[in-house]
Amino acid sequence: MSERTAYRVCPLCEAGCGLEIAVSENGVEKIRGNRQHPMSKGFCCPKGIALKQLHEDPDRLRPPMIRENGQFRAASWDEALSLVERKLADIRQTHGNDAVAVYLGNPNTHTMAGGLFIRPLIKALRTKNFYTASTVDQMPKMAACGLLYGSPMRIPIPDIDHTDLFVVFGANPFVSNGSLMTAPDMPGRIRALQERGGKMIVIDPLRTRTAQAADRHLFIRPGTDVYMLLAMVNRLFAEGLVNTGHLETFIDDVQALRETVAPFTPEAAARMCGIEADAIVQLTREIAAAKKCAVYGRMGTSTVRYGTVSSWLVEVINILTGNLDRQGGTGFCRPAHVPDGSIPKGYSVGRWRSRVSQAAEVSGELPVAVLSEEMETPGKGQIRALLTVAGNPVLAIPESDRLDAALAGLDFMISVDYYINETTRQADVILPPASILCHGHYDFFFHALAVRNFACYSPPVFEKGADEKDKWEIMANLALIAAGKGSDASPERLEEKMLDDLAAGVIKAMGGEEKSGVKKEMLIAPLSGNKGPERLLDFLLRIGPYGDGFGMKPDGINFKTLTKNPHGIDFGPLKPMIKHALANPDGKIHLFPEDMTPDLEELRQAIEGTGGEPGRYLLIGRRHLRTNNSWMHNIEALSANNPCTLLMHPDDAGRLELENGDSAQITSDVATIAAPVEITDAIMPGVVSLPHGWGHDKDGIQLSVAGKNSGVNTNRLTPAVTERIAGTAVLNGIPVTVASAAE
Ligand SMILES: Nc1nc2c(c(=O)[nH]1)N[C@H]1C(S)=C(S)[C@@H](COP(=O)(O)OP(=O)(O)OC[C@H]3O[C@@H](n4cnc5c(=O)[nH]c(N)nc54)[C@H](O)[C@@H]3O)O[C@H]1N2
Ligand SMILES: Nc1nc2c(c(=O)[nH]1)N[C@H]1C(S)=C(S)[C@@H](COP(=O)(O)OP(=O)(O)OC[C@H]3O[C@@H](n4cnc5c(=O)[nH]c(N)nc54)[C@H](O)[C@@H]3O)O[C@H]1N2
Ligand code: SF4
Ligand SMILES: [Mo]
């Protein structure tokens, strides 16, 4: 093979940077940012460059693994899949469909397989025990947007490229590279904002890299943003600053909202948040005065006690100031693969409940915080088997020790994963996909969450080996097994069925075969790309908003157009589209959903108090640039300089007589762990911070690099407490005591 350059979008985080990969006969020579990629323009981070090491990692599994007598051995795909088929059938027959649970981890959102094949898999399994990492993440924002706009897919994105004022609650995009806001090169974009005279204001208990670059940073006591946001809405009404402009005809319930927020004064918020009342008032006035402003909240306003209410209030401020759906405010995406009008209309939570503690369903799933109890508690519907796909819940979700023990008690566990890690070490079968560079890539999720309308397809950099499987093939195999079609059914059977269903839908929308004269074959025959996700993508692109409509719009795009544009196609900035975006059946914004009321009542009763608990610290998380949740610590180039330390303010450390590097004992309501202290005035007094994704010290894992610098698992400390509406785990603001471990 001669030297060549491959263009590939990085699938590791939501930024989706374009990469330029120099390939020789020896494999990957070098990776760097692709300057021709219109979104990232050459920007990339150390993780993208480390795709080479990920591809080459000797610990990455190649053949499937079967565990026997506590030992893993390599197996053929036939053997592994027929074992899965046999065991799943047994368990479902004896204990019912709900006895099989599924947990989907974050990387599913970064694969074509995840974008297309999750739905058929879950449908075929017919289990109500469906869990994902969303309920330790963004579910509150999805629920808030679902209730406001009618669909959890309608999440407004801050238009940071055109805004004058960017207000950030609880996000660190300089390090996370942005979330629910695909915008590669945040530092560059914020520099551009400041150069055109705009400002960024950050509200965070930690002076993060984002906060350092901000024009103003306000420390806030963890978990109390809800009070500040309520006070801001209170001020908007009280000072006559509400100006909904073009949104006016779309909103209702304004008066009810005004009355509800009346008791939440800046003074009350100040006590709770540790921010002066004047600062809250001033910020509110600045937002109202700005020509274009985008208020944005992320992990720090999601994974907290009042996550959904906080996420809702962020939207409320954008709506009341007329910034929603406005250039330079926040806007909705119109992605190339989502046909206009195809998003289901109407949203509610709690359509069904979990068996043990009656936790409410949210966006079709149950909260991960109840996963352990559903495995532990005997009775009809108890979980006996678990399928994990691209997830590491033993490190990611609350009460890790409990989950770890519950996994050991399962009858059967299947993991689709590259590694034997803290979770998959307990699996009976591990099904590893081919290397990350051997799959085609298209961002089904993040093209719908980007600051510009954009589409890019990356072909595989290398062909997978003959005995390897693509991610979609594994998902399709599992779906076919679950549907009773057998472990030897070809994955293409599912793909063909899905194409058939898509074609049937289009023909139905055209009034039927007879009226339209269109037959299914006429829609399927012209599709290009490999069988599998590419042909499905081609179909969606053709019927999408920029599509060729199967020849009806000759200027439109299809899959071939994307392959001819290896750096992607930019459809321009987000455009106002409120009428089209709203997915409530009545076509309105439901400004004040009644689901908020119980939490607001609880908050009203608490406003006399002060945030925090005397004698206890509030524990928050953090991310480092060279990490990706739990799973990239096995790469030498990334794992150095990644301190898994407990950040603590000098005043607090002094009181406890702790010095830099001393081991501190941290105790929550559910566990005690120890970590070295790192003293810094970047953290608010009374708050401590540990990163998540660490704790690679379990027996039986096969992560030779990560094991050398194992760190501790902060989620051993996390109680299974959830916020009420979206059932999302409270990961930030956990009360803990800290003491010197030497004592
Ligand atoms: N390098 C790197 N990048 C990543 C990841 C990674 O692990 N490493 N993970 C990816 C994933 S899965 C996600 S979801 C995104 C997350 O993306 P972000 O949300 O941007 O990332 P976090 O670092 O979690 O930022 C949350 C911030 O909230 C602050 N915070 C904590 N509690 C509170 C609070 O109560 N109020 C306020 N106002 N702030 C609070 C924290 O100090 C932190 O700075 O990052 C993605 N990108
Ligand atoms: N305390 C605390 N806990 C947190 C957070 C926090 O901020 N604080 N953040 C939460 C958030 S936002 C998230 S998203 C979760 C993440 O939690 P998870 O998604 O459960 O875990 P990850 O660490 O992302 O692990 C991903 C797994 O997928 C595998 N993998 C990677 N790519 C692929 C692929 O393409 N296919 C397959 N089959 N496997 C793949 C990796 O080897 C790894 O085992 O953690 C959550 N937990
Ligand atoms: S910022 Fe995210 S998408 Fe860009 S190179 Fe780094 S990990 Fe990849
Ligand atoms: Mo996440």
PDB file of C-alpha atoms and ligand atoms in Angstrom, residues 9-19 40 43-49 51 175-177 184-185 625 628, ligand 3:
ATOM      1  CA  VAL A   9     -14.097  12.882  11.604  1.00  0.00           C
ATOM      2  CA  CYS A  10     -12.973  12.143  15.144  1.00  0.00           C
ATOM      3  CA  PRO A  11     -15.623  10.008  16.867  1.00  0.00           C
ATOM      4  CA  LEU A  12     -14.386  10.567  20.418  1.00  0.00           C
ATOM      5  CA  CYS A  13     -16.280  13.620  21.538  1.00  0.00           C
ATOM      6  CA  GLU A  14     -19.099  15.875  20.438  1.00  0.00           C
ATOM      7  CA  ALA A  15     -16.820  18.411  18.763  1.00  0.00           C
ATOM      8  CA  GLY A  16     -16.418  16.086  15.782  1.00  0.00           C
ATOM      9  CA  CYS A  17     -13.134  17.543  14.548  1.00  0.00           C
ATOM     10  CA  GLY A  18     -11.908  16.718  11.068  1.00  0.00           C
ATOM     11  CA  LEU A  19      -8.688  14.714  11.128  1.00  0.00           C
ATOM     12  CA  SER A  40     -12.857  22.539  12.915  1.00  0.00           C
ATOM     13  CA  PHE A  43      -8.257  22.187  15.344  1.00  0.00           C
ATOM     14  CA  CYS A  44      -7.991  18.909  17.195  1.00  0.00           C
ATOM     15  CA  CYS A  45      -6.995  17.755  20.670  1.00  0.00           C
ATOM     16  CA  PRO A  46      -4.557  15.126  21.989  1.00  0.00           C
ATOM     17  CA  LYS A  47      -7.276  12.484  22.046  1.00  0.00           C
ATOM     18  CA  GLY A  48      -7.904  12.731  18.315  1.00  0.00           C
ATOM     19  CA  ILE A  49      -4.199  12.281  17.649  1.00  0.00           C
ATOM     20  CA  LEU A  51      -6.615   7.383  17.641  1.00  0.00           C
ATOM     21  CA  VAL A 175     -11.770  21.037  28.239  1.00  0.00           C
ATOM     22  CA  SER A 176     -14.834  18.952  27.322  1.00  0.00           C
ATOM     23  CA  ASN A 177     -14.780  20.524  23.856  1.00  0.00           C
ATOM     24  CA  PRO A 184     -14.925  22.425  17.548  1.00  0.00           C
ATOM     25  CA  ASP A 185     -12.223  24.811  18.768  1.00  0.00           C
ATOM     26  CA  LEU A 625      -8.519  17.238  28.388  1.00  0.00           C
ATOM     27  CA  ASN A 628     -12.682  10.524  27.809  1.00  0.00           C
TER      28      ASN A 628
HETATM   29  S1  SF4 B   3     -11.849  17.737  20.528  1.00  0.00           S
HETATM   30 FE1  SF4 B   3     -13.067  15.823  20.543  1.00  0.00          FE
HETATM   31  S2  SF4 B   3     -13.513  15.471  18.387  1.00  0.00           S
HETATM   32 FE2  SF4 B   3     -11.846  16.973  18.451  1.00  0.00          FE
HETATM   33  S3  SF4 B   3      -9.988  15.734  18.327  1.00  0.00           S
HETATM   34 FE3  SF4 B   3     -10.419  16.006  20.497  1.00  0.00          FE
HETATM   35  S4  SF4 B   3     -11.613  14.220  21.061  1.00  0.00           S
HETATM   36 FE4  SF4 B   3     -11.651  14.339  18.853  1.00  0.00          FE
END
